[in-house]
Coordinates of C-alpha atoms in Angstrom, one line a residue:
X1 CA -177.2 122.4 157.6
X2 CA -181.4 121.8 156.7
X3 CA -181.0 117.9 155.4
X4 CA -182.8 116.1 152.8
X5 CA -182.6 112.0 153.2
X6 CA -184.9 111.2 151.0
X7 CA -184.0 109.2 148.2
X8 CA -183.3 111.5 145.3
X9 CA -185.3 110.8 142.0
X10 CA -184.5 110.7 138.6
X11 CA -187.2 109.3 136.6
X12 CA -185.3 109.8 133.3
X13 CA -184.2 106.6 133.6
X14 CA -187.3 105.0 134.7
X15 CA -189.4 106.5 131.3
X16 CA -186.6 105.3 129.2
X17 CA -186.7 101.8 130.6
X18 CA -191.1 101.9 130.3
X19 CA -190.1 103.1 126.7
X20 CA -188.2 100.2 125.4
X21 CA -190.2 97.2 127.3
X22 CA -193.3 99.7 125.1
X23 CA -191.4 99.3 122.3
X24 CA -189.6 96.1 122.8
X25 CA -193.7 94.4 124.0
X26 CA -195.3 96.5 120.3
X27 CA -192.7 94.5 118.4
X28 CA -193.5 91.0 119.9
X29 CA -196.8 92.0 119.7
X30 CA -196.8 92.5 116.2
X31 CA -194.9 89.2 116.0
X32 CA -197.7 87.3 117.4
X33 CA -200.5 88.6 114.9
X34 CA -199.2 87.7 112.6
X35 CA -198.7 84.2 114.0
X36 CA -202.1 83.9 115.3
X37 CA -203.1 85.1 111.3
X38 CA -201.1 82.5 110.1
X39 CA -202.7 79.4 112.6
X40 CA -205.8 80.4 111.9
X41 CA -205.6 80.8 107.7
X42 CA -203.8 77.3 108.7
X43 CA -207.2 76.1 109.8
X44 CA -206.0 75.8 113.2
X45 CA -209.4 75.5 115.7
X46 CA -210.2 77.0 119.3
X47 CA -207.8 74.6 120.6
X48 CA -204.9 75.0 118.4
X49 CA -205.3 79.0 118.5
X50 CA -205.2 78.7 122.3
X51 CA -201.9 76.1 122.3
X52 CA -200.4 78.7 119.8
X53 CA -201.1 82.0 122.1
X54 CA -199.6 79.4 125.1
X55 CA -196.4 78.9 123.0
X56 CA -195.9 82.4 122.0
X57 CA -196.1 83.7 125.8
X58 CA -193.9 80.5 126.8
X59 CA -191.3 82.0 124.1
X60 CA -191.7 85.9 125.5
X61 CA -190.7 84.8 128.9
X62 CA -188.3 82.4 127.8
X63 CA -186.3 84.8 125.6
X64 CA -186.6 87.2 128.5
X65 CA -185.1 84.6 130.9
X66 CA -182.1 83.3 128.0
X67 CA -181.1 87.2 127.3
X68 CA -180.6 87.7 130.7
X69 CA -178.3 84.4 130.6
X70 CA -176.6 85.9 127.4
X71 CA -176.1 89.3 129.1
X72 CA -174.0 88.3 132.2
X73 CA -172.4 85.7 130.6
X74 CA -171.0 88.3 127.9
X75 CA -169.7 89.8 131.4
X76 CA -168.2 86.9 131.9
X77 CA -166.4 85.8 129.0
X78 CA -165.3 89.9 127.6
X79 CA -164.0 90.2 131.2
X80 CA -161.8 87.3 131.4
X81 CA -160.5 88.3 127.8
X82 CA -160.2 91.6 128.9
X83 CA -157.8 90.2 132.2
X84 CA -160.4 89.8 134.7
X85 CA -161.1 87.0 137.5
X86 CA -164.2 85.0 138.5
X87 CA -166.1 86.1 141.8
X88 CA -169.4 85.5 141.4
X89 CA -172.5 84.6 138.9
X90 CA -175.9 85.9 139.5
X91 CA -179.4 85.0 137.8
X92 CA -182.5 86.8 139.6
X93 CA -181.8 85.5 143.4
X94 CA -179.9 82.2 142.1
X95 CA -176.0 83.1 142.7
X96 CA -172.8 81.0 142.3
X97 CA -169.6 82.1 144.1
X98 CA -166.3 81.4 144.4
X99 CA -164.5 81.6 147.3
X100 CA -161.3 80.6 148.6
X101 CA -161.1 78.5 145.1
X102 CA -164.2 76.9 146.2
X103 CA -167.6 77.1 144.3
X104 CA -170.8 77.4 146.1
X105 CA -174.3 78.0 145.7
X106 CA -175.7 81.4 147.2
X107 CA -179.1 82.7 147.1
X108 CA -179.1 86.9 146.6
X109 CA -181.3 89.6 144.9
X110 CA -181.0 92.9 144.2
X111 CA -183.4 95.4 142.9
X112 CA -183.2 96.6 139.4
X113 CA -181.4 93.6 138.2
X114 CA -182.1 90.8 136.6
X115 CA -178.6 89.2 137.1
X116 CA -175.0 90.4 137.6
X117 CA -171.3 89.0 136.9
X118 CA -169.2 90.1 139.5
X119 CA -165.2 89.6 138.8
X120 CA -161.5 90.5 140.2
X121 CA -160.1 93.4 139.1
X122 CA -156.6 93.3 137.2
X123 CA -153.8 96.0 138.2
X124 CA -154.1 99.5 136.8
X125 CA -151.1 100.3 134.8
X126 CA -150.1 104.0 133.8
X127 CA -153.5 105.1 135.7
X128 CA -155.8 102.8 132.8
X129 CA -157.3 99.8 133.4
X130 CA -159.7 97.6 130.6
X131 CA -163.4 98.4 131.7
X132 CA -165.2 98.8 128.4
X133 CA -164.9 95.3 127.2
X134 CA -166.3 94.1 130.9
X135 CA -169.2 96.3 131.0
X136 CA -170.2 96.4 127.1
X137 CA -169.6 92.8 127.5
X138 CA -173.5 91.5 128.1
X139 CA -175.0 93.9 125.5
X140 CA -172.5 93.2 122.7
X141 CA -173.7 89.6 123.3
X142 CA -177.0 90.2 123.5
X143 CA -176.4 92.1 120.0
X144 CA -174.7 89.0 118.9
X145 CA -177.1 86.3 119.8
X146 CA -180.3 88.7 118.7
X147 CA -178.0 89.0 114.9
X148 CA -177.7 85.4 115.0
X149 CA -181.3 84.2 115.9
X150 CA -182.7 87.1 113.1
X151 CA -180.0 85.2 110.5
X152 CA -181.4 82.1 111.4
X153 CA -185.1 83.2 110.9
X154 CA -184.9 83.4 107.2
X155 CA -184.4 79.9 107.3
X156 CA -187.3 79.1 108.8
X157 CA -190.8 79.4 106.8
X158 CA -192.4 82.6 107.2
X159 CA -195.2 83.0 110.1
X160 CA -194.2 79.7 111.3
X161 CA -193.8 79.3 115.1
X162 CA -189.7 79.2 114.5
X163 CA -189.7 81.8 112.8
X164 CA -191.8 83.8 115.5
X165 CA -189.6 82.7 117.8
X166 CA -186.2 83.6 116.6
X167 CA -187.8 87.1 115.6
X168 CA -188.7 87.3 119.4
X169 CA -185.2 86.4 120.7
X170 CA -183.7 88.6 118.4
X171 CA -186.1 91.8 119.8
X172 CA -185.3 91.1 122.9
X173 CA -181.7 90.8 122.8
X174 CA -182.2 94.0 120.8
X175 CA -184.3 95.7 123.2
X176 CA -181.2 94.0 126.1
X177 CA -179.0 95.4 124.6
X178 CA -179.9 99.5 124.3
X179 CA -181.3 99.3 127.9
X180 CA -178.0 98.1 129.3
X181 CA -175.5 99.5 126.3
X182 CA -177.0 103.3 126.4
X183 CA -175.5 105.2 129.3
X184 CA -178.5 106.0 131.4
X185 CA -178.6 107.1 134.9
X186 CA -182.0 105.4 136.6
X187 CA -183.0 106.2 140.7
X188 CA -182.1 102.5 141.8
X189 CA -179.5 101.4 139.5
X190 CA -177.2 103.0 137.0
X191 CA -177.2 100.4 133.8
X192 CA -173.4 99.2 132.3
X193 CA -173.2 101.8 129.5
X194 CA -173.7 104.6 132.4
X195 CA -170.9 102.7 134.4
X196 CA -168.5 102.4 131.6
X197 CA -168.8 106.4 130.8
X198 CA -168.4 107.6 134.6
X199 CA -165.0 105.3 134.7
X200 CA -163.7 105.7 131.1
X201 CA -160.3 108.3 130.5
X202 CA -161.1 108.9 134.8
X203 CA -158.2 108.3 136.6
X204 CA -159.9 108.7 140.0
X205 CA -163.1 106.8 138.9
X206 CA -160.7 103.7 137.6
X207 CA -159.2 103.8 141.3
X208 CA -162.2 104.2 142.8
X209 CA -163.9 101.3 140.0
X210 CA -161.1 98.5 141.2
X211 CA -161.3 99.4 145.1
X212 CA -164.8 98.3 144.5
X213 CA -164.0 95.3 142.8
X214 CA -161.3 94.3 145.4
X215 CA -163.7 95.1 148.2
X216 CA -166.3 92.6 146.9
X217 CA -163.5 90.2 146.1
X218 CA -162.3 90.5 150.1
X219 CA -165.9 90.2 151.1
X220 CA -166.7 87.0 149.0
X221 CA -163.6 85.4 151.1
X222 CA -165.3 86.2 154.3
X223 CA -163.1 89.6 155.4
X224 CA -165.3 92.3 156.5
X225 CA -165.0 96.0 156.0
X226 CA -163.2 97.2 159.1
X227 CA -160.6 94.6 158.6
X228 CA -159.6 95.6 154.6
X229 CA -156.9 98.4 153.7
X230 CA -157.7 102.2 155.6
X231 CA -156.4 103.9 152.3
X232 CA -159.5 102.3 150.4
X233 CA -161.5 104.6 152.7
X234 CA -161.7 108.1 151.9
X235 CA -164.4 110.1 151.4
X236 CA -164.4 111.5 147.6
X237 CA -164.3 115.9 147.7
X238 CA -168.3 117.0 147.0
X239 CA -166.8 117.7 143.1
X240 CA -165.9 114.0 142.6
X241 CA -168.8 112.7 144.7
X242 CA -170.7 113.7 141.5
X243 CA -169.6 110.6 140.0
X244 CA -171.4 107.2 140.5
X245 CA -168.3 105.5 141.3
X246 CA -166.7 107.5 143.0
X247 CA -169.8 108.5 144.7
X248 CA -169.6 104.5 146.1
X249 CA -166.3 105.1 148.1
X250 CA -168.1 107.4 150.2
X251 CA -171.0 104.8 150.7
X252 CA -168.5 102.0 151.9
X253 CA -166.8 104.8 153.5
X254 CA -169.8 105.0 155.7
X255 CA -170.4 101.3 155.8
X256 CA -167.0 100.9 157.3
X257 CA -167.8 103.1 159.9
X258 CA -170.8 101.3 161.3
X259 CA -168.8 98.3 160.6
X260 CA -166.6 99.3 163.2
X261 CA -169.2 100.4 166.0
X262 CA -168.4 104.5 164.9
X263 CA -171.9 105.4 164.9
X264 CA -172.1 108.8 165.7
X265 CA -169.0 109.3 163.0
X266 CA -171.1 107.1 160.5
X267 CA -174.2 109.0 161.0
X268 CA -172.7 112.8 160.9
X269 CA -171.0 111.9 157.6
X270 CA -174.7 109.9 156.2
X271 CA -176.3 113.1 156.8
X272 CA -173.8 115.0 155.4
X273 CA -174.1 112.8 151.8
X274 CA -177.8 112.2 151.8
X275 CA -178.0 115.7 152.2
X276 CA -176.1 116.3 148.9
X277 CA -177.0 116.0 145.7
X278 CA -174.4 113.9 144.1
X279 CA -174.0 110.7 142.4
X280 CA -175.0 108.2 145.1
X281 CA -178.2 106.0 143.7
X282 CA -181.5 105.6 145.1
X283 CA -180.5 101.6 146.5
X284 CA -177.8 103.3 148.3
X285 CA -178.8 106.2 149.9
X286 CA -182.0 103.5 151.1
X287 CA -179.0 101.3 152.6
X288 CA -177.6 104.3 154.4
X289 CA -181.1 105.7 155.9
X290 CA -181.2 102.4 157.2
X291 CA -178.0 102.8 159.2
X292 CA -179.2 106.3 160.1
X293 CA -182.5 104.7 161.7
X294 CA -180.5 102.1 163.4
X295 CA -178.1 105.3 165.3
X296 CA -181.2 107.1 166.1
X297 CA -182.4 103.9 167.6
X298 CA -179.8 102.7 170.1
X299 CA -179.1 106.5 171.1
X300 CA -182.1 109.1 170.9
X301 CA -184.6 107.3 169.9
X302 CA -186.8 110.2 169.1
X303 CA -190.4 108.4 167.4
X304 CA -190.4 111.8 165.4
X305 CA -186.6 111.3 164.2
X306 CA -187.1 107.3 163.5
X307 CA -190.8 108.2 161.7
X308 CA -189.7 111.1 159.6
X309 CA -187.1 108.7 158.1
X310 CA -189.5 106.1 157.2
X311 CA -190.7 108.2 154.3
X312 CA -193.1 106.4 151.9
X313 CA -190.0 105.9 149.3
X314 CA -187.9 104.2 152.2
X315 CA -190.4 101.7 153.0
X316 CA -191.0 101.1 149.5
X317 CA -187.4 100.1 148.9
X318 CA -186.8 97.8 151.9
X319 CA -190.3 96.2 151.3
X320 CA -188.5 95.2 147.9
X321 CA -185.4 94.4 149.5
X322 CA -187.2 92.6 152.3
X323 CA -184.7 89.8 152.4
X324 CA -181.4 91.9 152.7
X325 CA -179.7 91.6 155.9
X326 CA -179.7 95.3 156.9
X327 CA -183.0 96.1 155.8
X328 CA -183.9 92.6 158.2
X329 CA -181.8 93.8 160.9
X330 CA -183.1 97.6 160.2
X331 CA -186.7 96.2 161.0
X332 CA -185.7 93.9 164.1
X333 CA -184.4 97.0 165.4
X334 CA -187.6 99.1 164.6
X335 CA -189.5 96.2 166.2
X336 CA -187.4 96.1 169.1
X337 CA -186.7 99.7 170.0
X338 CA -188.9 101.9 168.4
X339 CA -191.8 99.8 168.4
X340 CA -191.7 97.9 171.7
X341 CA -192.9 94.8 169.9
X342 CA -191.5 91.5 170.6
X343 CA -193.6 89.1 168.6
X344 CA -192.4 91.7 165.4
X345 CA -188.7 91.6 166.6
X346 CA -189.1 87.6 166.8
X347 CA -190.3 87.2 163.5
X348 CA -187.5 89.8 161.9
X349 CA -185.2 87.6 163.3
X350 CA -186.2 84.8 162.2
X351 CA -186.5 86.2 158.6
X352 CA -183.2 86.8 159.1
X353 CA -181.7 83.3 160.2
X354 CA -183.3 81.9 156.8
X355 CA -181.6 85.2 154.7
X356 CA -178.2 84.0 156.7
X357 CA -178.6 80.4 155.8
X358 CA -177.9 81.1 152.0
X359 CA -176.5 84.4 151.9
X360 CA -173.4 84.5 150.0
X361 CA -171.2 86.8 152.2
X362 CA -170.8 85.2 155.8
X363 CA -168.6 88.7 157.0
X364 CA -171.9 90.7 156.2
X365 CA -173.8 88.4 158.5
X366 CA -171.5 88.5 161.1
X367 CA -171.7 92.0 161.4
X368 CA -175.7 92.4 161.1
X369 CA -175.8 90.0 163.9
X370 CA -173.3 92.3 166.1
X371 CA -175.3 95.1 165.2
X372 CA -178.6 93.3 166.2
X373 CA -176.8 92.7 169.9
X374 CA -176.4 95.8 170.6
X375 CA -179.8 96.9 170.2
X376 CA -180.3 93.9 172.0
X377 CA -178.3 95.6 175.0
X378 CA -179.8 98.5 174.3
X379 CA -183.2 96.8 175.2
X380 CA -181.9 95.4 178.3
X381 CA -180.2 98.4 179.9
X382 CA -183.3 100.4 179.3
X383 CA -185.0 98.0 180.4
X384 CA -183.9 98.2 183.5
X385 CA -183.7 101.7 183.9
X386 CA -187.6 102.1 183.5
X387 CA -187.8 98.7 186.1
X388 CA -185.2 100.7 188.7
X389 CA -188.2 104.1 187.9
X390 CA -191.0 101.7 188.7
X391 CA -189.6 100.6 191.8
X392 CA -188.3 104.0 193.7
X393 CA -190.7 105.4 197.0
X394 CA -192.9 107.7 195.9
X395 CA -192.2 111.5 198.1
X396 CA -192.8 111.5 201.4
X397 CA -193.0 107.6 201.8

């Protein structure tokens, strides 16, 4: 079978997303104008015009930075109505976990998001279980709050800077909203409204949605892959791997396998799905080519395998996932094997120890540093096969 692991693309998602910043930054734009006309019919000098632009970029970032705030805490409170339980609360890299009752401050980041609510999964009853509420939860608040600052602006005088500035809040949480609310499926990321249509009236994406859940539950407590439930792991049929979701069980499918040291199982069934086209997102299949590098390295170790891999979409990705543990043990390994270079080894693993420090699932780091041992051994025992090659008589000695 001819295979493709390249990171599919599907820039409809990406255009959509440049439309509405386009749309979302005209609006604001037209916001500040007429501001700016306003200070400067005011009177307002160099100095007050220049204060005014500083305020009006303060309140585009900090609407920006509240909306994302509103959006996963919509998650948050629509889930917990809707009979979810708290796992974890993410703003940019800043994360707050629970785990084993305990709360504690994590440091994570993941690109395409902003933020992320991750919660327990209730039971599934008669094959349904409550996922619109969860995953419309952040835009209907960002509807609500955008309603509510655009209410309150007509209370304000007109062109003032409170006026400007609940007009901005309410674009954004607009312009929040329709990103996240429409169903659109984007090459890293799929957004919630994309999510909530792949699981909704799916029997097998529901199953498939909670085994998620209940796998990041089990991994914020510290319990690693190989050690949850074998009937989470089956690999979806090609038809059903069409489906994000369900396209995810045969991702942690394959993450299980290298969990467990299976690497020549792990990698046949990688190629197998990279070489699909199916419903597994760009972030994902960049995870798995990493785990595809890391077999080539401790076995073959073919420079032409290992280098037509690192495509220029691949290093793209794990340059913006730089501080995720397998990309950081992907590149140790590079260093170490493929490359030969220690001094680039040392400093992968040392990017690696900070990661570890605040990283908020310990099981994950366990496992990266098993995986980073055996290239380790890897490095020894050839090692000292080329020392033993050096060493023997030469003919006739």
């Amino acid at each position: 079978m001819k295979t493709n692991d390249k990171p599919q693309k599907n820039n409809s998602g990406a255009w959509l997303g440049m439309a509405y910043f386009a749309l979302i930054g005209a609006a604001c734009g037209m916001l500040f104008i007429m501001y700016m006309n306003h200070a400067a019919d005011a009177g307002s000098g160099k100095a007050g015009l220049l204060l005014s632009l500083l305020l009006m970029l303060v309140s585009l970032y900090g609407a920006m930075f509240v909306q994302i705030i509103v959006h996963e805490a919509g998650h948050l409170v629509f889930g917990l109505i809707s009979g979810y339980g708290f796992s974890s609360f993410r703003i940019f890299n800043l994360m707050l976990v629970k785990e084993n009752g305990r709360f504690r401050i994590c440091r994570m980041s993941i690109a395409g998001t902003g933020g992320q609510c991750l919660m327990t999964p209730p039971d599934i009853r008669d094959g349904k279980m409550p996922v619109l509420l969860y995953n419309f939860g952040g835009s209907l608040m960002n509807l609500l709050t955008g309603a509510v600052c655009f209410g309150l602006s007509f209370v304000c005088q007109r062109y003032s800077f409170g006026w400007m500035v609940l007009l901005v809040f309410a674009v954004i949480g607009l312009g929040y909203a329709l990103m996240n609310g429409l169903p659109v499926k984007s090459g890293a990321v799929n957004n919630d409204g994309r999510n909530a249509l792949d699981i909704a009236g799916n029997e097998t994406a529901t199953r498939a949605y909670r085994i998620l859940m209940k796998v990041n539950e089990m991994t914020s407590r510290g319990i690693r892959l190989k050690d949850m439930p074998e009937e989470w792991f089956a690999v979806p049929d090609d038809e059903n791997m069409q489906n994000s979701i369900i396209a995810s069980l045969g991702v942690l499918v394959c993450n299980r396998l290298t969990d467990q040291h299976r690497f020549a199982e792990a990698d046949t069934l990688t190629q197998r799905l990279l070489s699909q086209k199916n419903g597994i997102n760009a972030l994902c299949r960049g995870f798995l080519l990493c785990d595809r590098m890391y077999a080539e390295m401790i076995t073959e170790n073919r420079p032409e395998a290992v280098e037509s891999m690192r495509t220029k979409e691949q290093t793209d990705l794990m340059k913006t996932m730089k501080t995720y543990p397998s990309i950081l043990r992907t590149e140790y390994v590079y260093a170490k094997l493929a490359q030969k270079d220690e001094k680039a080894a040392e400093d992968a693993a040392k990017r690696f120890e900070k990661c570890a420090k605040t990283y908020p699932y310990p099981g994950d780091i366990e496992g990266e540093r098993e995986l980073m041992a055996i290239a380790d051994e890897v490095h020894a025992n050839r090692s000292d096969a080329g020392a033993e090659t050096d060493t023997e008589p030469a003919d006739g000695i």
